[in-house]
Amino acid sequence: MSQQGYVAAPPYSQAQPGMGGYQGGFGSGPAQPVYAHYGGQTQAFNAPPAGMMKSPVAAAPGMPPPPVSGQYNPNVQQNGAHPQRYSAPPTVPAAYGLPPQPPNSMASPGPPPAQHLTNQMSAMNLGNYASGPVQSPPLPSSPVVQHPFQTPTPPVMGQPQMLTGPQSPPPVGMPMAGQLMAGPQMASMGRPFTGPPPPGPGGFQQPGPGLAGPPGYPQQAGQFGGPMAGPQPGMPGAFPGAPAALAGPPPKKLDPDSIPSPTRVIEDDQEKRGGNVFTTNIRGQVPPLVTTDFPVQDQGNASPRFIRCTTYSLPCTADLAKQCQVPLAAIIKPFASLPKNETPLYVANHGETGPVRCNRCKAYMCPYMQFMDGGRRYQCCFCNCVNEVPVFYFQHLDHVGRRVDLYDRPELSLGSYEFVATLDYCKNNKPPNPPAYIFMIDVSYNNIKSGLVKLICDELKTLLEKLPRVEGAESSAIKVGFVTYNKVLHFYNVKSALAQPQMMVVSDTAEMFVPLLDGFLVNYHDSRAVIYNLLDQIPDMFADTNESETVFAPVIQAGVEAFKAAECSGKLFIFHSSIPTAEAPGKLKNRDDKKLVNTDKEKTLFQPQKGVYEQLSKDCVAQGCCVDLFLFPSQYVDMATMADVPSHTGGSVFKYNNFQMETDGEHFLRDLRKDVQKSIGFDAIMRVRTSTGFRATDFFGAVHMNNTTDIEMAAVDCDKAVTVELKHDDTLSEDSGALMQCALLYTTIDGQRRLRIHNLSLNCSLQLSELFKSCETDSLINFFAKSAYRAILNQPLKNVREILVNQTAHMLACYRKNCASPSAASQLILPDAMKVFPVYMNSLMKTAPLVGSTELSTDDRAHQRLSVMAMGVEDTQLLLYPRLLPLHTVDVNSKALPAPVRCSEERLGDSAVLLLENGHSMFLWLGQASTPDLIQRLFNLPSLAHLQGHMSALPELDNPLSVKVRSIISDLLERRPNSMKLHIVKQRDQVEMLFRQLLVEDKGLHGGASYMDFLCNVHREIRQLLT
């Protein structure tokens, strides 16, 4: 199958002074073109000669010869979503008859004089991909086309170019035949670069004096504020004597619909693959997108719900990997939830002998092991060691060498399964006790006054009924305990035999201990009456408190000590309001300094304070104590330090700024309910094994690394993902492919030790086109987000942003040079699988942690940085490209969600009503001309002007529209890992700024380019690499 790519010839390389977030001016190219991995050795990057076929990269056998030109279909679908019809290809121009050139042969020769003109004009021209003067076709509806070339070729978002061949140039002074003027011409598009090289590795050019037009012409303002490159030949007055009759239409703005659209890509994938069963029996199969609904049938590889990769076809050599710059990584979500229509994981129990493992590399039995010698021995697929089959495990082989019991054993036929672990896998060779949950409530003045303490106590009465339990069990095996604290800690004895709970106070916070063993951690069902009693009393006990100082580290320490004494693992739920200033270990001071923003010291704002909290993280992980922190701050709390323990123990941090009962109460309770009820494993340790030739080298997530291979998590829940970077240590083979096994040892909620195994097989290829064809944009951006968010701890933000732009340009330049068909330099060519990668990358660079703005809260930036580190692919996808749903046109009788529109203010009509969600916030945006009828049906108010104050929920009204909109909102809230607070905003309200920040295709409010400007910038970088 020929792969498509995107070709765009746009304002991609017009100088744009004042482009949001970047200095303007797309200056001239480097004197010596370089192409290098960031920080690696530089190598020349030579473009293939224009118009010559390169040696075939990955032409599919039996494919028809590539048509070189064809009429643009006037009914072209935008964004190349559907295959186009082409008219019969004309005869191939002579240039294509030349012998094939090796890809790296030589830099392309300077274009002939006619080509100069074509290149300049074609920057904004639409017409035929022609080999000579032909008739102009009608203007297509979108400047996006696809060419069915042999190598994976790009859907073309750009202009037809003249091929360099022995053709006579048409007379200067009139447009080339077959080219229509469609907008201002871009400066210096096709000309060789002149002038000084650009600054720094990925540095954006400083604003220059502007690009000169032809001599003797005054500069004109360009479309985006940059100077235009002088009048275009063929326009009235371009050259003396040019007849005005030949002028094209007046310049028009580039249609934003002509650049690749994430909503279109998501919609197409849902149409094409939604609802179809994805069977995992093929190696290196690229799954549907994370946004697509599809059932999975496990037939030997782990479901994409558990593991997704940045590419499903690894380059065979380290050199190829370095050349293409596509990071090789897997995003593993070992505890991912499965939909109800999919089978839960099978559990294999091999008794006292435990799971069968390779003697050398310790990999677990899986479908890729090769049995031999009549079934008496097997060869490990990871290290090739030949092992004896244990006597109890022996089985005969059939005529094709497969075991007869293949389908009776999950570990021989499935990609994911579990083993019951033996005592060898338990601490001190003793079976573990069931885990415990301890609820630790800050009862300082702020939390009592806001009503939060009473809210928590009331909710726990019903929530404790719903603790996670094993399927079929009557009640949960999880034990519960309660602590309240301010400057001192209060422990409660809630033993079932007591009539009243007993309080014990520990005021020596320096030497933390648990004052009671028996009666602190209890079974909820046995002690329900005493616990109810306690929850009723807590708000009254502290009702008159004036204590505003709190401790924090000793609270976590108390939890660890309690789990140690009970010999179990578990989770602390801490509800805390302010920076811990009381004299105690872990006391913090305000170190928020806006003067550090945009300096080399800005990184210190994200670094946790060392010492007490670092040691606490290690103690927690060693004991299997996970910390979930619910923060209710009204000012700076040093989030970077306070969230350090949760972010190393598999925990979560929830933050409610300036908490108010009416607007935030329900939002907080939804988070608490989800958090207490989610499926979870405790005291976990994970290892990723790979077949020979590559290995896991780096790990990103809410994890602790004691050594280079073991990923330790005090707990792992269904929303946490670990991103694993893979590197070559030898050559991979195309025949045998590459294998990966993720093994997670953990304790279940009823105290059983288990091993959860996920296996995945990938292809390996010597063809870069295969790698690009198998890429997954959503996984790539998850990896880039996590690596950038880690990098800002050690490097200035400016460097990190430059590296991101650089690597984007390198990947796309490599694709263009090695996989795409020759085309004019003014076209931006994107691989089909990565055509929306730039919009996600640009959105990432506009996120709070990567934008140096003093207007953003340091705590919010640190919070987002830490949240993203534990996210899976679907969560980063939604965060970086929010869903924008039009509600004013919603079909109240349809069960489906309305089709999302692009995240840009272009989609906001004055009479529109839109719902935006990104997994953390939700906005209902009301255009100022929203019809009174619609407002009446949604809010029971006569008009928009009557809508007052901060509503955080829609009124329950009995009409189809209200019912439909509320069901959409509750459906989205149900689907996401976190609750989202609903903000209702009116057009041109002050609060609207928060909503506009999430329109990621537009310029960032705190700096950062629009999607269009970013594409221009990347295109300029690519051209400099290819010059």
PDB file of N, CA, C and O in Angstrom, residues 719-765:
ATOM      1  N   ASP A 719      -5.028   4.175  36.139  1.00  0.00           N
ATOM      2  CA  ASP A 719      -4.783   5.374  35.319  1.00  0.00           C
ATOM      3  C   ASP A 719      -3.297   5.682  35.145  1.00  0.00           C
ATOM      4  O   ASP A 719      -2.932   6.571  34.384  1.00  0.00           O
ATOM      5  N   LYS A 720      -2.437   4.991  35.887  1.00  0.00           N
ATOM      6  CA  LYS A 720      -1.008   5.337  35.867  1.00  0.00           C
ATOM      7  C   LYS A 720      -0.287   4.603  34.738  1.00  0.00           C
ATOM      8  O   LYS A 720      -0.478   3.406  34.531  1.00  0.00           O
ATOM      9  N   ALA A 721       0.558   5.364  34.037  1.00  0.00           N
ATOM     10  CA  ALA A 721       1.335   4.766  32.950  1.00  0.00           C
ATOM     11  C   ALA A 721       2.817   5.072  33.155  1.00  0.00           C
ATOM     12  O   ALA A 721       3.171   6.116  33.695  1.00  0.00           O
ATOM     13  N   VAL A 722       3.651   4.142  32.707  1.00  0.00           N
ATOM     14  CA  VAL A 722       5.101   4.350  32.752  1.00  0.00           C
ATOM     15  C   VAL A 722       5.588   4.397  31.304  1.00  0.00           C
ATOM     16  O   VAL A 722       5.273   3.503  30.512  1.00  0.00           O
ATOM     17  N   THR A 723       6.297   5.449  30.961  1.00  0.00           N
ATOM     18  CA  THR A 723       6.842   5.574  29.606  1.00  0.00           C
ATOM     19  C   THR A 723       8.292   5.086  29.633  1.00  0.00           C
ATOM     20  O   THR A 723       9.081   5.546  30.463  1.00  0.00           O
ATOM     21  N   VAL A 724       8.607   4.136  28.760  1.00  0.00           N
ATOM     22  CA  VAL A 724       9.911   3.474  28.783  1.00  0.00           C
ATOM     23  C   VAL A 724      10.642   3.778  27.484  1.00  0.00           C
ATOM     24  O   VAL A 724      10.121   3.483  26.402  1.00  0.00           O
ATOM     25  N   GLU A 725      11.812   4.374  27.590  1.00  0.00           N
ATOM     26  CA  GLU A 725      12.596   4.649  26.371  1.00  0.00           C
ATOM     27  C   GLU A 725      13.452   3.437  26.035  1.00  0.00           C
ATOM     28  O   GLU A 725      14.025   2.799  26.922  1.00  0.00           O
ATOM     29  N   LEU A 726      13.524   3.120  24.736  1.00  0.00           N
ATOM     30  CA  LEU A 726      14.267   1.936  24.280  1.00  0.00           C
ATOM     31  C   LEU A 726      15.456   2.386  23.439  1.00  0.00           C
ATOM     32  O   LEU A 726      15.331   3.327  22.653  1.00  0.00           O
ATOM     33  N   LYS A 727      16.595   1.714  23.606  1.00  0.00           N
ATOM     34  CA  LYS A 727      17.783   2.052  22.805  1.00  0.00           C
ATOM     35  C   LYS A 727      18.399   0.771  22.259  1.00  0.00           C
ATOM     36  O   LYS A 727      18.307  -0.292  22.873  1.00  0.00           O
ATOM     37  N   HIS A 728      19.097   0.909  21.124  1.00  0.00           N
ATOM     38  CA  HIS A 728      19.803  -0.243  20.541  1.00  0.00           C
ATOM     39  C   HIS A 728      21.074  -0.548  21.321  1.00  0.00           C
ATOM     40  O   HIS A 728      21.767   0.370  21.751  1.00  0.00           O
ATOM     41  N   ASP A 729      21.375  -1.850  21.458  1.00  0.00           N
ATOM     42  CA  ASP A 729      22.738  -2.169  21.876  1.00  0.00           C
ATOM     43  C   ASP A 729      23.358  -3.156  20.892  1.00  0.00           C
ATOM     44  O   ASP A 729      24.447  -3.657  21.094  1.00  0.00           O
ATOM     45  N   ASP A 730      22.627  -3.432  19.797  1.00  0.00           N
ATOM     46  CA  ASP A 730      23.150  -4.291  18.737  1.00  0.00           C
ATOM     47  C   ASP A 730      22.212  -4.152  17.549  1.00  0.00           C
ATOM     48  O   ASP A 730      21.250  -3.392  17.603  1.00  0.00           O
ATOM     49  N   THR A 731      22.474  -4.934  16.501  1.00  0.00           N
ATOM     50  CA  THR A 731      21.607  -4.872  15.326  1.00  0.00           C
ATOM     51  C   THR A 731      20.397  -5.780  15.528  1.00  0.00           C
ATOM     52  O   THR A 731      20.520  -6.861  16.090  1.00  0.00           O
ATOM     53  N   LEU A 732      19.236  -5.326  15.072  1.00  0.00           N
ATOM     54  CA  LEU A 732      18.016  -6.137  15.154  1.00  0.00           C
ATOM     55  C   LEU A 732      17.794  -6.821  13.809  1.00  0.00           C
ATOM     56  O   LEU A 732      18.235  -6.322  12.764  1.00  0.00           O
ATOM     57  N   SER A 733      17.080  -7.941  13.841  1.00  0.00           N
ATOM     58  CA  SER A 733      16.870  -8.682  12.596  1.00  0.00           C
ATOM     59  C   SER A 733      15.453  -8.460  12.081  1.00  0.00           C
ATOM     60  O   SER A 733      14.484  -8.512  12.859  1.00  0.00           O
ATOM     61  N   GLU A 734      15.341  -8.249  10.772  1.00  0.00           N
ATOM     62  CA  GLU A 734      14.017  -8.050  10.169  1.00  0.00           C
ATOM     63  C   GLU A 734      13.169  -9.312  10.305  1.00  0.00           C
ATOM     64  O   GLU A 734      11.957  -9.242  10.462  1.00  0.00           O
ATOM     65  N   ASP A 735      13.833 -10.478  10.240  1.00  0.00           N
ATOM     66  CA  ASP A 735      13.091 -11.742  10.285  1.00  0.00           C
ATOM     67  C   ASP A 735      12.487 -12.007  11.659  1.00  0.00           C
ATOM     68  O   ASP A 735      11.315 -12.333  11.789  1.00  0.00           O
ATOM     69  N   SER A 736      13.326 -11.877  12.700  1.00  0.00           N
ATOM     70  CA  SER A 736      12.819 -12.277  14.023  1.00  0.00           C
ATOM     71  C   SER A 736      12.097 -11.147  14.738  1.00  0.00           C
ATOM     72  O   SER A 736      11.416 -11.378  15.732  1.00  0.00           O
ATOM     73  N   GLY A 737      12.244  -9.894  14.272  1.00  0.00           N
ATOM     74  CA  GLY A 737      11.541  -8.790  14.923  1.00  0.00           C
ATOM     75  C   GLY A 737      12.102  -8.505  16.306  1.00  0.00           C
ATOM     76  O   GLY A 737      13.206  -8.930  16.656  1.00  0.00           O
ATOM     77  N   ALA A 738      11.316  -7.787  17.108  1.00  0.00           N
ATOM     78  CA  ALA A 738      11.776  -7.405  18.453  1.00  0.00           C
ATOM     79  C   ALA A 738      10.669  -7.751  19.443  1.00  0.00           C
ATOM     80  O   ALA A 738       9.489  -7.558  19.154  1.00  0.00           O
ATOM     81  N   LEU A 739      11.059  -8.246  20.623  1.00  0.00           N
ATOM     82  CA  LEU A 739      10.069  -8.647  21.634  1.00  0.00           C
ATOM     83  C   LEU A 739      10.271  -7.872  22.917  1.00  0.00           C
ATOM     84  O   LEU A 739      11.392  -7.522  23.278  1.00  0.00           O
ATOM     85  N   MET A 740       9.159  -7.656  23.613  1.00  0.00           N
ATOM     86  CA  MET A 740       9.212  -6.918  24.871  1.00  0.00           C
ATOM     87  C   MET A 740       8.278  -7.631  25.855  1.00  0.00           C
ATOM     88  O   MET A 740       7.185  -8.044  25.487  1.00  0.00           O
ATOM     89  N   GLN A 741       8.761  -7.784  27.104  1.00  0.00           N
ATOM     90  CA  GLN A 741       7.903  -8.376  28.131  1.00  0.00           C
ATOM     91  C   GLN A 741       7.941  -7.497  29.369  1.00  0.00           C
ATOM     92  O   GLN A 741       8.999  -7.201  29.903  1.00  0.00           O
ATOM     93  N   CYS A 742       6.764  -7.068  29.803  1.00  0.00           N
ATOM     94  CA  CYS A 742       6.670  -6.253  31.013  1.00  0.00           C
ATOM     95  C   CYS A 742       6.099  -7.143  32.106  1.00  0.00           C
ATOM     96  O   CYS A 742       5.005  -7.693  31.951  1.00  0.00           O
ATOM     97  N   ALA A 743       6.851  -7.317  33.194  1.00  0.00           N
ATOM     98  CA  ALA A 743       6.398  -8.167  34.300  1.00  0.00           C
ATOM     99  C   ALA A 743       6.196  -7.296  35.534  1.00  0.00           C
ATOM    100  O   ALA A 743       7.105  -6.568  35.937  1.00  0.00           O
ATOM    101  N   LEU A 744       4.987  -7.366  36.116  1.00  0.00           N
ATOM    102  CA  LEU A 744       4.655  -6.551  37.286  1.00  0.00           C
ATOM    103  C   LEU A 744       4.309  -7.475  38.454  1.00  0.00           C
ATOM    104  O   LEU A 744       3.368  -8.258  38.376  1.00  0.00           O
ATOM    105  N   LEU A 745       5.095  -7.391  39.521  1.00  0.00           N
ATOM    106  CA  LEU A 745       4.816  -8.156  40.732  1.00  0.00           C
ATOM    107  C   LEU A 745       4.093  -7.225  41.699  1.00  0.00           C
ATOM    108  O   LEU A 745       4.569  -6.119  41.964  1.00  0.00           O
ATOM    109  N   TYR A 746       2.927  -7.650  42.221  1.00  0.00           N
ATOM    110  CA  TYR A 746       2.159  -6.737  43.075  1.00  0.00           C
ATOM    111  C   TYR A 746       1.297  -7.530  44.059  1.00  0.00           C
ATOM    112  O   TYR A 746       1.139  -8.746  43.940  1.00  0.00           O
ATOM    113  N   THR A 747       0.715  -6.824  45.026  1.00  0.00           N
ATOM    114  CA  THR A 747      -0.214  -7.427  45.983  1.00  0.00           C
ATOM    115  C   THR A 747      -1.634  -6.995  45.637  1.00  0.00           C
ATOM    116  O   THR A 747      -1.885  -5.801  45.432  1.00  0.00           O
ATOM    117  N   THR A 748      -2.551  -7.941  45.568  1.00  0.00           N
ATOM    118  CA  THR A 748      -3.943  -7.610  45.225  1.00  0.00           C
ATOM    119  C   THR A 748      -4.644  -6.985  46.435  1.00  0.00           C
ATOM    120  O   THR A 748      -4.120  -7.024  47.554  1.00  0.00           O
ATOM    121  N   ILE A 749      -5.856  -6.472  46.213  1.00  0.00           N
ATOM    122  CA  ILE A 749      -6.584  -5.808  47.307  1.00  0.00           C
ATOM    123  C   ILE A 749      -7.002  -6.781  48.401  1.00  0.00           C
ATOM    124  O   ILE A 749      -7.370  -6.359  49.486  1.00  0.00           O
ATOM    125  N   ASP A 750      -6.932  -8.109  48.115  1.00  0.00           N
ATOM    126  CA  ASP A 750      -7.238  -9.043  49.213  1.00  0.00           C
ATOM    127  C   ASP A 750      -5.967  -9.714  49.737  1.00  0.00           C
ATOM    128  O   ASP A 750      -6.033 -10.727  50.443  1.00  0.00           O
ATOM    129  N   GLY A 751      -4.799  -9.146  49.377  1.00  0.00           N
ATOM    130  CA  GLY A 751      -3.564  -9.616  49.981  1.00  0.00           C
ATOM    131  C   GLY A 751      -2.943 -10.828  49.307  1.00  0.00           C
ATOM    132  O   GLY A 751      -2.206 -11.586  49.928  1.00  0.00           O
ATOM    133  N   GLN A 752      -3.197 -11.025  47.992  1.00  0.00           N
ATOM    134  CA  GLN A 752      -2.541 -12.133  47.275  1.00  0.00           C
ATOM    135  C   GLN A 752      -1.392 -11.568  46.444  1.00  0.00           C
ATOM    136  O   GLN A 752      -1.522 -10.496  45.853  1.00  0.00           O
ATOM    137  N   ARG A 753      -0.272 -12.276  46.404  1.00  0.00           N
ATOM    138  CA  ARG A 753       0.864 -11.809  45.598  1.00  0.00           C
ATOM    139  C   ARG A 753       0.700 -12.362  44.184  1.00  0.00           C
ATOM    140  O   ARG A 753       0.509 -13.576  44.002  1.00  0.00           O
ATOM    141  N   ARG A 754       0.749 -11.483  43.187  1.00  0.00           N
ATOM    142  CA  ARG A 754       0.527 -11.892  41.801  1.00  0.00           C
ATOM    143  C   ARG A 754       1.609 -11.334  40.879  1.00  0.00           C
ATOM    144  O   ARG A 754       2.231 -10.322  41.186  1.00  0.00           O
ATOM    145  N   LEU A 755       1.738 -11.998  39.733  1.00  0.00           N
ATOM    146  CA  LEU A 755       2.595 -11.486  38.657  1.00  0.00           C
ATOM    147  C   LEU A 755       1.699 -11.194  37.465  1.00  0.00           C
ATOM    148  O   LEU A 755       0.950 -12.069  37.023  1.00  0.00           O
ATOM    149  N   ARG A 756       1.768  -9.978  36.940  1.00  0.00           N
ATOM    150  CA  ARG A 756       0.989  -9.631  35.750  1.00  0.00           C
ATOM    151  C   ARG A 756       1.980  -9.472  34.597  1.00  0.00           C
ATOM    152  O   ARG A 756       2.941  -8.701  34.709  1.00  0.00           O
ATOM    153  N   ILE A 757       1.744 -10.200  33.510  1.00  0.00           N
ATOM    154  CA  ILE A 757       2.691 -10.214  32.391  1.00  0.00           C
ATOM    155  C   ILE A 757       2.022  -9.628  31.140  1.00  0.00           C
ATOM    156  O   ILE A 757       0.896 -10.001  30.799  1.00  0.00           O
ATOM    157  N   HIS A 758       2.725  -8.716  30.469  1.00  0.00           N
ATOM    158  CA  HIS A 758       2.267  -8.181  29.170  1.00  0.00           C
ATOM    159  C   HIS A 758       3.390  -8.386  28.151  1.00  0.00           C
ATOM    160  O   HIS A 758       4.524  -7.984  28.394  1.00  0.00           O
ATOM    161  N   ASN A 759       3.062  -9.022  27.014  1.00  0.00           N
ATOM    162  CA  ASN A 759       4.059  -9.267  25.960  1.00  0.00           C
ATOM    163  C   ASN A 759       3.681  -8.516  24.689  1.00  0.00           C
ATOM    164  O   ASN A 759       2.503  -8.398  24.376  1.00  0.00           O
ATOM    165  N   LEU A 760       4.691  -8.060  23.963  1.00  0.00           N
ATOM    166  CA  LEU A 760       4.420  -7.369  22.694  1.00  0.00           C
ATOM    167  C   LEU A 760       5.531  -7.676  21.698  1.00  0.00           C
ATOM    168  O   LEU A 760       6.713  -7.642  22.050  1.00  0.00           O
ATOM    169  N   SER A 761       5.135  -7.983  20.453  1.00  0.00           N
ATOM    170  CA  SER A 761       6.150  -8.216  19.412  1.00  0.00           C
ATOM    171  C   SER A 761       6.073  -7.092  18.379  1.00  0.00           C
ATOM    172  O   SER A 761       4.978  -6.683  17.974  1.00  0.00           O
ATOM    173  N   LEU A 762       7.241  -6.594  17.983  1.00  0.00           N
ATOM    174  CA  LEU A 762       7.312  -5.468  17.039  1.00  0.00           C
ATOM    175  C   LEU A 762       8.079  -5.890  15.798  1.00  0.00           C
ATOM    176  O   LEU A 762       8.908  -6.813  15.843  1.00  0.00           O
ATOM    177  N   ASN A 763       7.831  -5.203  14.704  1.00  0.00           N
ATOM    178  CA  ASN A 763       8.614  -5.440  13.494  1.00  0.00           C
ATOM    179  C   ASN A 763       9.937  -4.693  13.577  1.00  0.00           C
ATOM    180  O   ASN A 763      10.074  -3.736  14.348  1.00  0.00           O
ATOM    181  N   CYS A 764      10.885  -5.115  12.749  1.00  0.00           N
ATOM    182  CA  CYS A 764      12.144  -4.377  12.599  1.00  0.00           C
ATOM    183  C   CYS A 764      12.355  -4.183  11.108  1.00  0.00           C
ATOM    184  O   CYS A 764      12.010  -5.058  10.311  1.00  0.00           O
ATOM    185  N   SER A 765      12.909  -3.041  10.732  1.00  0.00           N
ATOM    186  CA  SER A 765      13.041  -2.765   9.301  1.00  0.00           C
ATOM    187  C   SER A 765      14.287  -1.953   9.009  1.00  0.00           C
ATOM    188  O   SER A 765      14.739  -1.165   9.836  1.00  0.00           O
TER     189      SER A 765
END
